[in-house]
PDB file of C-alpha atoms in Angstrom:
ATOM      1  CA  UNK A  74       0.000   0.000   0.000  1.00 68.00           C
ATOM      2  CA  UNK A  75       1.001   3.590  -0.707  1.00 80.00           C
ATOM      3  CA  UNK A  76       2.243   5.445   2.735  1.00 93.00           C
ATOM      4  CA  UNK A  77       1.548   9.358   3.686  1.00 96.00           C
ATOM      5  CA  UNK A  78       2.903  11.441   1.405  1.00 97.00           C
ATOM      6  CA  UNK A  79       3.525  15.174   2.400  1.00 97.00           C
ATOM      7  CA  UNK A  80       4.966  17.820   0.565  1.00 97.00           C
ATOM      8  CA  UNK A  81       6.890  20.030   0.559  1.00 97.00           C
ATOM      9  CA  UNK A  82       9.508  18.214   2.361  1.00 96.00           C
ATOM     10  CA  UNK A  83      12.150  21.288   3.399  1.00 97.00           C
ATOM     11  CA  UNK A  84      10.300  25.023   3.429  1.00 98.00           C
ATOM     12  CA  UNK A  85      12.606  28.101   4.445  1.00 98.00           C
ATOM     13  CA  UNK A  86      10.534  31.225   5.135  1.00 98.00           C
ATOM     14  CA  UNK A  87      10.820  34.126   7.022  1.00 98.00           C
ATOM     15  CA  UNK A  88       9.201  35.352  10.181  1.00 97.00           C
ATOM     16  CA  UNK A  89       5.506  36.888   9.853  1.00 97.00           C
ATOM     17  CA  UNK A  90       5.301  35.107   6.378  1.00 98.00           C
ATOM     18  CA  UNK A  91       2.508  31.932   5.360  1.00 98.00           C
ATOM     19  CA  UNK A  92       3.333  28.754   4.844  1.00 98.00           C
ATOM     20  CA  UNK A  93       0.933  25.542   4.083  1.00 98.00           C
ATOM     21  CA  UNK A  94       1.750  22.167   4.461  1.00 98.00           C
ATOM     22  CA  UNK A  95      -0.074  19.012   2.506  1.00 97.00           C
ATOM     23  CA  UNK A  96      -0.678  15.274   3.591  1.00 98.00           C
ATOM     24  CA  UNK A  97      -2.386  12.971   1.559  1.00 97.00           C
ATOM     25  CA  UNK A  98      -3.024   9.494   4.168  1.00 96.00           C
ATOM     26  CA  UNK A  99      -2.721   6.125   3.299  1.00 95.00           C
ATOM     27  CA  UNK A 100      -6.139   5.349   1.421  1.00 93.00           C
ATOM     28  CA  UNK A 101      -9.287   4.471   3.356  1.00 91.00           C
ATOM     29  CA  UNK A 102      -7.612   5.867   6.625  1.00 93.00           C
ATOM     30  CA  UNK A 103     -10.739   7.708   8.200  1.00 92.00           C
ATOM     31  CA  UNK A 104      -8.768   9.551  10.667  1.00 92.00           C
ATOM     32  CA  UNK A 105      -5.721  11.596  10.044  1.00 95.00           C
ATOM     33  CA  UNK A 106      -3.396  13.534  12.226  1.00 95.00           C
ATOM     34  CA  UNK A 107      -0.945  16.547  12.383  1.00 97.00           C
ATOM     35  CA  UNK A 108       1.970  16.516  14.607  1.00 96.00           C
ATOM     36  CA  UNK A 109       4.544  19.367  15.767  1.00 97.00           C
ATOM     37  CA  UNK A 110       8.303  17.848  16.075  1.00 95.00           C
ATOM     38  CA  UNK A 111      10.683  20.595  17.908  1.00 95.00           C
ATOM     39  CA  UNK A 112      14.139  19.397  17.860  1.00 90.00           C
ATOM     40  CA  UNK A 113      15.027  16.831  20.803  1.00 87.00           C
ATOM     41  CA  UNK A 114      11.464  16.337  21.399  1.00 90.00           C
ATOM     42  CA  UNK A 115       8.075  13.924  20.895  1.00 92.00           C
ATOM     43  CA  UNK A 116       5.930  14.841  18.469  1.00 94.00           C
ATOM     44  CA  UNK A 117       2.696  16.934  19.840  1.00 94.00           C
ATOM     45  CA  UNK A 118      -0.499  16.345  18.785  1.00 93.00           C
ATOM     46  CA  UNK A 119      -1.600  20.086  16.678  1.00 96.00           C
ATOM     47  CA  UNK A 120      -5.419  18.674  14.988  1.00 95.00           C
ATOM     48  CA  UNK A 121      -6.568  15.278  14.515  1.00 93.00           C
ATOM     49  CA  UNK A 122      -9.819  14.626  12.391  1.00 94.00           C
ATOM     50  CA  UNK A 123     -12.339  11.576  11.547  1.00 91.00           C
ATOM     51  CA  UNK A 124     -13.265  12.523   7.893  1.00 91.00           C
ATOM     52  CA  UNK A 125     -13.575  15.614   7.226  1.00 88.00           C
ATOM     53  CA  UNK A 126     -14.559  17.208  11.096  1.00 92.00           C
ATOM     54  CA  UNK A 127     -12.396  17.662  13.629  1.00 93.00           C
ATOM     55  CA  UNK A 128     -12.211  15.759  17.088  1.00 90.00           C
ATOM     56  CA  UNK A 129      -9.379  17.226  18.864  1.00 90.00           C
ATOM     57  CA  UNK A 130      -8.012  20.791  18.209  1.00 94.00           C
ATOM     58  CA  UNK A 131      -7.380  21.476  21.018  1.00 91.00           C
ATOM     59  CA  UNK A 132      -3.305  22.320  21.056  1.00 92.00           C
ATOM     60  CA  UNK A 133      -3.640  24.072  17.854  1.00 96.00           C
ATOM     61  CA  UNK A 134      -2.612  27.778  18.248  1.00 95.00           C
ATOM     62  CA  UNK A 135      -5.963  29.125  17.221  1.00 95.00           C
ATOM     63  CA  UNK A 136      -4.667  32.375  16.168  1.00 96.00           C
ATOM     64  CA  UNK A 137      -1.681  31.448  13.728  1.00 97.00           C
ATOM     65  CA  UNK A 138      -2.622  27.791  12.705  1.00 98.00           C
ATOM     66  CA  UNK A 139      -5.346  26.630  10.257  1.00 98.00           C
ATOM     67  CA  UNK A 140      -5.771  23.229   8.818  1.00 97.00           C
ATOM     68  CA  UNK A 141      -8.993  21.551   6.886  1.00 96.00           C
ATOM     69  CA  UNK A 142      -9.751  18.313   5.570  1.00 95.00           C
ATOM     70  CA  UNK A 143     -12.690  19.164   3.474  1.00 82.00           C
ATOM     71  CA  UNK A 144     -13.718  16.114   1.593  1.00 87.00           C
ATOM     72  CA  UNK A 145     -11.925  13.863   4.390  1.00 85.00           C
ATOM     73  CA  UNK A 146      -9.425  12.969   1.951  1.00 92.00           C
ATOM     74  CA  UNK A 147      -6.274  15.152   1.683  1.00 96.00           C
ATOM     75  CA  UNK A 148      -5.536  17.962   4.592  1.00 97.00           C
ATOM     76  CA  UNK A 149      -3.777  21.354   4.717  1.00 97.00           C
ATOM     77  CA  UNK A 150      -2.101  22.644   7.555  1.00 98.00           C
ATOM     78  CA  UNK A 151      -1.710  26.809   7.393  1.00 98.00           C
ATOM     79  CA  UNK A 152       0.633  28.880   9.813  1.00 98.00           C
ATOM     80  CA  UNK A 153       0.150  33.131   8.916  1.00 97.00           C
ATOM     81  CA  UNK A 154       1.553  34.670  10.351  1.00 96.00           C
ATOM     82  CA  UNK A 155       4.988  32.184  11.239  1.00 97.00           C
ATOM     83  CA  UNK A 156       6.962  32.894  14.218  1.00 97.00           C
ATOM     84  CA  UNK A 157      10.640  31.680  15.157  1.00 97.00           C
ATOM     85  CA  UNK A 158       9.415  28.760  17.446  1.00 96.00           C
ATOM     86  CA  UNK A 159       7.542  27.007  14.803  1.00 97.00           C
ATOM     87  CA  UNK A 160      10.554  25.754  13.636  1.00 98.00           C
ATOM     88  CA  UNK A 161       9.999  22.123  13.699  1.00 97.00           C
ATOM     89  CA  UNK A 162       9.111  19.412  11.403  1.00 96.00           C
ATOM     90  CA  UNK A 163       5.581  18.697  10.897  1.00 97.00           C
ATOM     91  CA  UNK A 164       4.547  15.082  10.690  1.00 96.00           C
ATOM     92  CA  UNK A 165       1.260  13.981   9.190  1.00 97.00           C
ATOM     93  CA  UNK A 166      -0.238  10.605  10.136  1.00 96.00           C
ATOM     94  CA  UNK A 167      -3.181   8.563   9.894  1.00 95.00           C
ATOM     95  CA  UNK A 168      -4.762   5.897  10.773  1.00 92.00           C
ATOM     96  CA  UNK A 169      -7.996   3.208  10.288  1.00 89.00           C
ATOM     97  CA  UNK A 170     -10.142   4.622  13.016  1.00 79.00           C
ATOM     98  CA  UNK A 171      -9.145   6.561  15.611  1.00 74.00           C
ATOM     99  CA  UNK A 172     -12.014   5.150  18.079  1.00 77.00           C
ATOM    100  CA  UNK A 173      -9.689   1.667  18.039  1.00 79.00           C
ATOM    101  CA  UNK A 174      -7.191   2.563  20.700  1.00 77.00           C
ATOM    102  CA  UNK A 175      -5.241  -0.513  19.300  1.00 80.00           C
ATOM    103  CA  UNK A 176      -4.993   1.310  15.689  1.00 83.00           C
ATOM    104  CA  UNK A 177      -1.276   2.207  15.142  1.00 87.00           C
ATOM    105  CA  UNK A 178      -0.588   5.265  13.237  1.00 91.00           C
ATOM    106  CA  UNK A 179       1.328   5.305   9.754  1.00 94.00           C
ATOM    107  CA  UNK A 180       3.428   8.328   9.107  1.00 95.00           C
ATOM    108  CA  UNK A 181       4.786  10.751   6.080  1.00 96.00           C
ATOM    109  CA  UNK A 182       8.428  11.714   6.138  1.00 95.00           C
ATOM    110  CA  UNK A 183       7.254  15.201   7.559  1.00 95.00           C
ATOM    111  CA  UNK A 184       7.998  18.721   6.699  1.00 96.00           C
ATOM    112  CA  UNK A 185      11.086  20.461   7.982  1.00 96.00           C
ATOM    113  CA  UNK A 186      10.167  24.064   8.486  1.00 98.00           C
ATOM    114  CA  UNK A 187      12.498  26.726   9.211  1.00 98.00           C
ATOM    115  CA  UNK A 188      11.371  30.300  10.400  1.00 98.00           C
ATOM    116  CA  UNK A 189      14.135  32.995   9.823  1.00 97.00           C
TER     117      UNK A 189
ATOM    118  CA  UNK B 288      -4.066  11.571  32.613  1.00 64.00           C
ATOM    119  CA  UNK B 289      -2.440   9.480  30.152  1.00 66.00           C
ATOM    120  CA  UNK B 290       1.777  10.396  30.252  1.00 87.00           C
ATOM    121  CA  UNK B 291       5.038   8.696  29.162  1.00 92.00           C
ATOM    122  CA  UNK B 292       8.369   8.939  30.698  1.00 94.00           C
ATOM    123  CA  UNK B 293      11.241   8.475  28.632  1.00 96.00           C
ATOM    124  CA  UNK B 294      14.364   7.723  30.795  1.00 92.00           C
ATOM    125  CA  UNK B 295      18.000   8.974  29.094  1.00 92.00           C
ATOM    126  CA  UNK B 296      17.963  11.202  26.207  1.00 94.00           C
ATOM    127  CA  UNK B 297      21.030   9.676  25.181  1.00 97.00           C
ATOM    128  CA  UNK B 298      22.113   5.797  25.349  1.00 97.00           C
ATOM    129  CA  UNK B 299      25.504   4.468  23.607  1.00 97.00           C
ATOM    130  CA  UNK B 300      25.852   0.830  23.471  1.00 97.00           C
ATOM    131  CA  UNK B 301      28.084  -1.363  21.033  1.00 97.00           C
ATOM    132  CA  UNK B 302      28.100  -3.307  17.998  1.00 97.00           C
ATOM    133  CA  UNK B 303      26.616  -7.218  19.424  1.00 97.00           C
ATOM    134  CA  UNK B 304      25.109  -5.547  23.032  1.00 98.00           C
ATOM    135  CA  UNK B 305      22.226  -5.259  24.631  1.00 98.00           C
ATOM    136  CA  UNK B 306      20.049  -2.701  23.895  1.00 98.00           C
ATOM    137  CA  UNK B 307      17.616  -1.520  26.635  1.00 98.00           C
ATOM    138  CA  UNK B 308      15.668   1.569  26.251  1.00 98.00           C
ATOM    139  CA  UNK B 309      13.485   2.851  29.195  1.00 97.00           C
ATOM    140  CA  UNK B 310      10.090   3.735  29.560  1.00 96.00           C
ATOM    141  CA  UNK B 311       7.400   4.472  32.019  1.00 95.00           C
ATOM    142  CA  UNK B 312       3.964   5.209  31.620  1.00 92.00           C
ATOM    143  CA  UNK B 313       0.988   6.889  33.940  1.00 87.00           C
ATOM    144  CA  UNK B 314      -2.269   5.886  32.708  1.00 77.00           C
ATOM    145  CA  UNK B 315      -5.997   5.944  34.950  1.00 72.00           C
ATOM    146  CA  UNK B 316      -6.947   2.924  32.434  1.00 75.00           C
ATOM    147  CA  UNK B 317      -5.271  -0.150  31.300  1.00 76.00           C
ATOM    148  CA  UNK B 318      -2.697   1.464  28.786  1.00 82.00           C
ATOM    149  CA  UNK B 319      -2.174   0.595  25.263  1.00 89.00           C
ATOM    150  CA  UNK B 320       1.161   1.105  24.351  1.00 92.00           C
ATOM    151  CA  UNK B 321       3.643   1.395  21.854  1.00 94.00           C
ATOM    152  CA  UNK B 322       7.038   1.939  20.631  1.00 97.00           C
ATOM    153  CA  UNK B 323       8.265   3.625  17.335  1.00 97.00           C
ATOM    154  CA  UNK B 324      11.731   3.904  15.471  1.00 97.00           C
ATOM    155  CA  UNK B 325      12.302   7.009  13.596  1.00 94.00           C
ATOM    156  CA  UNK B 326      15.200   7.451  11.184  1.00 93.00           C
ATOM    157  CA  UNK B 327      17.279  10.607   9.897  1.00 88.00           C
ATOM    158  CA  UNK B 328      14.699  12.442   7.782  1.00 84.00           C
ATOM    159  CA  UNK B 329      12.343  10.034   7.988  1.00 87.00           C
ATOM    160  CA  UNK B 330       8.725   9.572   9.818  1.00 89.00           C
ATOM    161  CA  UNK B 331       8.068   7.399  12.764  1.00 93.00           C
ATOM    162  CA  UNK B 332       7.563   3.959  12.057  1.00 95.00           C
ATOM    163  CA  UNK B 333       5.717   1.160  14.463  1.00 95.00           C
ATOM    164  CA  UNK B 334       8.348  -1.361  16.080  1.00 96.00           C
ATOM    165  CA  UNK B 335       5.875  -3.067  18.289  1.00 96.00           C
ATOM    166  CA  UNK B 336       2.879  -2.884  20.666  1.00 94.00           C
ATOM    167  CA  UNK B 337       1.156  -3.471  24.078  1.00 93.00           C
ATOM    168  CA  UNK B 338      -2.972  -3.941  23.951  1.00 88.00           C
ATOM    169  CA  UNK B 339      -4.081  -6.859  25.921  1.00 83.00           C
ATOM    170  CA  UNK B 340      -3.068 -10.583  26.224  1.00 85.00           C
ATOM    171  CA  UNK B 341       0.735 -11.440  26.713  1.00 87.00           C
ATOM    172  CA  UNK B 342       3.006  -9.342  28.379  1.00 90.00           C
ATOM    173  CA  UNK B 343       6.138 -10.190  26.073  1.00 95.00           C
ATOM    174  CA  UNK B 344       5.254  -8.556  22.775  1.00 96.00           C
ATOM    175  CA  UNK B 345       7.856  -9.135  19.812  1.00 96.00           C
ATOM    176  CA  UNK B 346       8.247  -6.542  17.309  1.00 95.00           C
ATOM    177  CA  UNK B 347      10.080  -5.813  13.599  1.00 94.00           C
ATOM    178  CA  UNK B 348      14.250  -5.794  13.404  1.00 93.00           C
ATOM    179  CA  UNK B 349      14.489  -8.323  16.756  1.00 96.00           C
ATOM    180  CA  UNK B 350      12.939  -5.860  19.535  1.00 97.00           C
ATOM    181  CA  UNK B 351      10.427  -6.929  21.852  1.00 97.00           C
ATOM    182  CA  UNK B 352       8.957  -5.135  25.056  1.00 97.00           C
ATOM    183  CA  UNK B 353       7.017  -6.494  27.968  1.00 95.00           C
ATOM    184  CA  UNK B 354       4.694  -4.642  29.809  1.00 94.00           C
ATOM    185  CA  UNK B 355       4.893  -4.515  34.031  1.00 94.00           C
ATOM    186  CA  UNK B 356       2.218  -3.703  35.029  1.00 91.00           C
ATOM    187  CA  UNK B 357       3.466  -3.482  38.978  1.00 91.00           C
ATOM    188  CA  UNK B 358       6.134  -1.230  37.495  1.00 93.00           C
ATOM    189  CA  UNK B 359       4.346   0.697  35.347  1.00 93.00           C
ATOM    190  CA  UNK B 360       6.667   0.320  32.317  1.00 95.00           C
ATOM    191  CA  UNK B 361       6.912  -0.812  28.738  1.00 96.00           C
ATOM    192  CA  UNK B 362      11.059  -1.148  28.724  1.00 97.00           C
ATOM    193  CA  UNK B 363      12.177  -1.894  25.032  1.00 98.00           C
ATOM    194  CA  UNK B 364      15.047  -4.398  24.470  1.00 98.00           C
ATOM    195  CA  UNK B 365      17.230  -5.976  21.394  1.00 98.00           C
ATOM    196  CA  UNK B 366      20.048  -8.629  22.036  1.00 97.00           C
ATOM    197  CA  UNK B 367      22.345  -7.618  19.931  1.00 97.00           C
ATOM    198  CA  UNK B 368      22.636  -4.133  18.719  1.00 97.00           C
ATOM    199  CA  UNK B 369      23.286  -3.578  15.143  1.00 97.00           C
ATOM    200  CA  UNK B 370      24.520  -0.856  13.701  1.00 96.00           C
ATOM    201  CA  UNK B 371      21.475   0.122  11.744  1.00 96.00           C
ATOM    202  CA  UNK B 372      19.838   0.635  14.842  1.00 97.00           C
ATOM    203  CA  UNK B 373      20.671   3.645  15.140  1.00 97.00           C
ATOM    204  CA  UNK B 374      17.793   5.683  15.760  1.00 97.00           C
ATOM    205  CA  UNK B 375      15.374   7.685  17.868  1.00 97.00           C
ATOM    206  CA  UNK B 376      13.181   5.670  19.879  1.00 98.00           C
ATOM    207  CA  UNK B 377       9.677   6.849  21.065  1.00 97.00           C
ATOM    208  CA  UNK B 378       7.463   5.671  23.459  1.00 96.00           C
ATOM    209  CA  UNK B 379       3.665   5.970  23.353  1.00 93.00           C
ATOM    210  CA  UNK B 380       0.864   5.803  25.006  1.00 90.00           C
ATOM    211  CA  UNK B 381      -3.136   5.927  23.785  1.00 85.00           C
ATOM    212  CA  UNK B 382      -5.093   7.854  25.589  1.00 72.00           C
ATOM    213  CA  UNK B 383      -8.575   6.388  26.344  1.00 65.00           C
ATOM    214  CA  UNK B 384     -11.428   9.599  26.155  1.00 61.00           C
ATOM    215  CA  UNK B 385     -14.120   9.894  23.277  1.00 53.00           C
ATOM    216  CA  UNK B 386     -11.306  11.663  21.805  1.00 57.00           C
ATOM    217  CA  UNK B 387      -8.642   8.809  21.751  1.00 64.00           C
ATOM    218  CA  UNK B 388      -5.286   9.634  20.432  1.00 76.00           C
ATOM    219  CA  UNK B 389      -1.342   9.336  20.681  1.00 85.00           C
ATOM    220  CA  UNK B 390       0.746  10.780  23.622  1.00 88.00           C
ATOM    221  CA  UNK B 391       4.331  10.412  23.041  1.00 93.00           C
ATOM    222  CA  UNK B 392       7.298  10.420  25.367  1.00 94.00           C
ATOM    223  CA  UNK B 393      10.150  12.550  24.504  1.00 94.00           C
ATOM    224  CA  UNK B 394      11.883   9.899  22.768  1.00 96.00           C
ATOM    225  CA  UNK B 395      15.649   8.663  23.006  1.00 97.00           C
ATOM    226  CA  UNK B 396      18.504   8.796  21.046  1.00 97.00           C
ATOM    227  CA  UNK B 397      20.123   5.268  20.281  1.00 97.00           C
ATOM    228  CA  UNK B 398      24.063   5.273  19.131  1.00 97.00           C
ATOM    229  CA  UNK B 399      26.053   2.268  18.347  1.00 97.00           C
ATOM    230  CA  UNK B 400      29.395   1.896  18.528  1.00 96.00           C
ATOM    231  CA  UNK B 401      31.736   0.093  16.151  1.00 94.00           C
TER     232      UNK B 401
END
């Protein structure tokens, strides 16, 4: 089967600019995920939807993050305006269902961002 | 609350040794747990995991884990260290709500020496 794919893998921007990440999840995964990865650190959880709603926003930073999964397929994750500590890579997963606690999650390669 | 401890940032072992890597795990529910290797550049990728049943679980590249329930931990462990082993190493634990989803520890750093 064909794993997450994200693009673009490296982004260099500066601070106070956009940026928009994209994850396409393995294929009949109903539940997909967005994860923050600082340097030296486990990834933390940003969104995580079943389809296309959202269950658990609830460490996104409301006011600088965006991210959408409208026809529960593909997602986009949006940061405008970027600061310097969302430098980190951003890791896209998904998996079968998230209500099976037993359901492992498959990941993408991630996105290194760097905020200058 | 659901939590993982990751003990030692940094472990160093050689070529043919024992790997042990170090994890402990708060949970208010039977845990389901699991470890995951991640590569230079790469995502995270499932070695093994804990849900119910046996206690030993065996996972991919000759790591297994057993869960202690007394102890509260999920220690990960591999024979004989190779050098593509090399690796961060994250523990995880799901965290049972209507919401369930993935906390991860803060993962460890795996070196082998020649």
């Amino acid at each position: 089967e064909a794993g997450v794919a994200q693009s673009p893998r490296y982004k260099i921007i500066e601070k106070r600019q956009s940026v928009a990440f994209w994850c396409n999840p393995i294929s009949g995964h109903a539940t997909l995920y967005w994860y923050q990865q600082i340097l030296g650190q486990g990834p933390k959880l940003l969104i995580q939807f079943q389809n296309n709603g959202v269950v658990d926003d609830s460490q996104l930073p409301k006011d600088r993050f965006s991210a959408e999964r409208l026809k529960g397929v593909d997602s986009t994750l949006k940061i405008q305006p970027a600061k310097l500590e969302d430098s980190a890579v951003y890791l896209c997963a998904s998996s079968f269902n998230y209500r099976d606690r037993s359901s492992p999650l498959h990941f993408g390669n991630g996105t290194r961002l760097t905020v200058t | 609350a659901q939590s993982v401890t990751q003990l030692g940032s940094h472990v160093s072992v050689s070529e043919g040794a024992l790997v042990l890597l170090r994890c402990n795990y708060s949970s208010s529910v039977p845990p389901y747990l699991f470890w995951y290797v991640q590569y230079p550049n790469q995502g995270l990728q499932l070695l093994l995991k804990y849900t119910t049943g046996a206690t030993l679980v065996k996972g991919i590249n000759g790591f297994e884990a057993e869960f202690k329930k007394s102890e509260t931990s999920f220690h990960l462990t591999k024979p004989s260290a190779h050098m593509s082993d090399a690796a961060e190493y994250f523990c995880a634990v799901s965290k049972y709500s209507s919401a369930s989803k993935i906390i991860f520890g803060s993962g460890t750093r795996l070196s082998i020496r020649p």
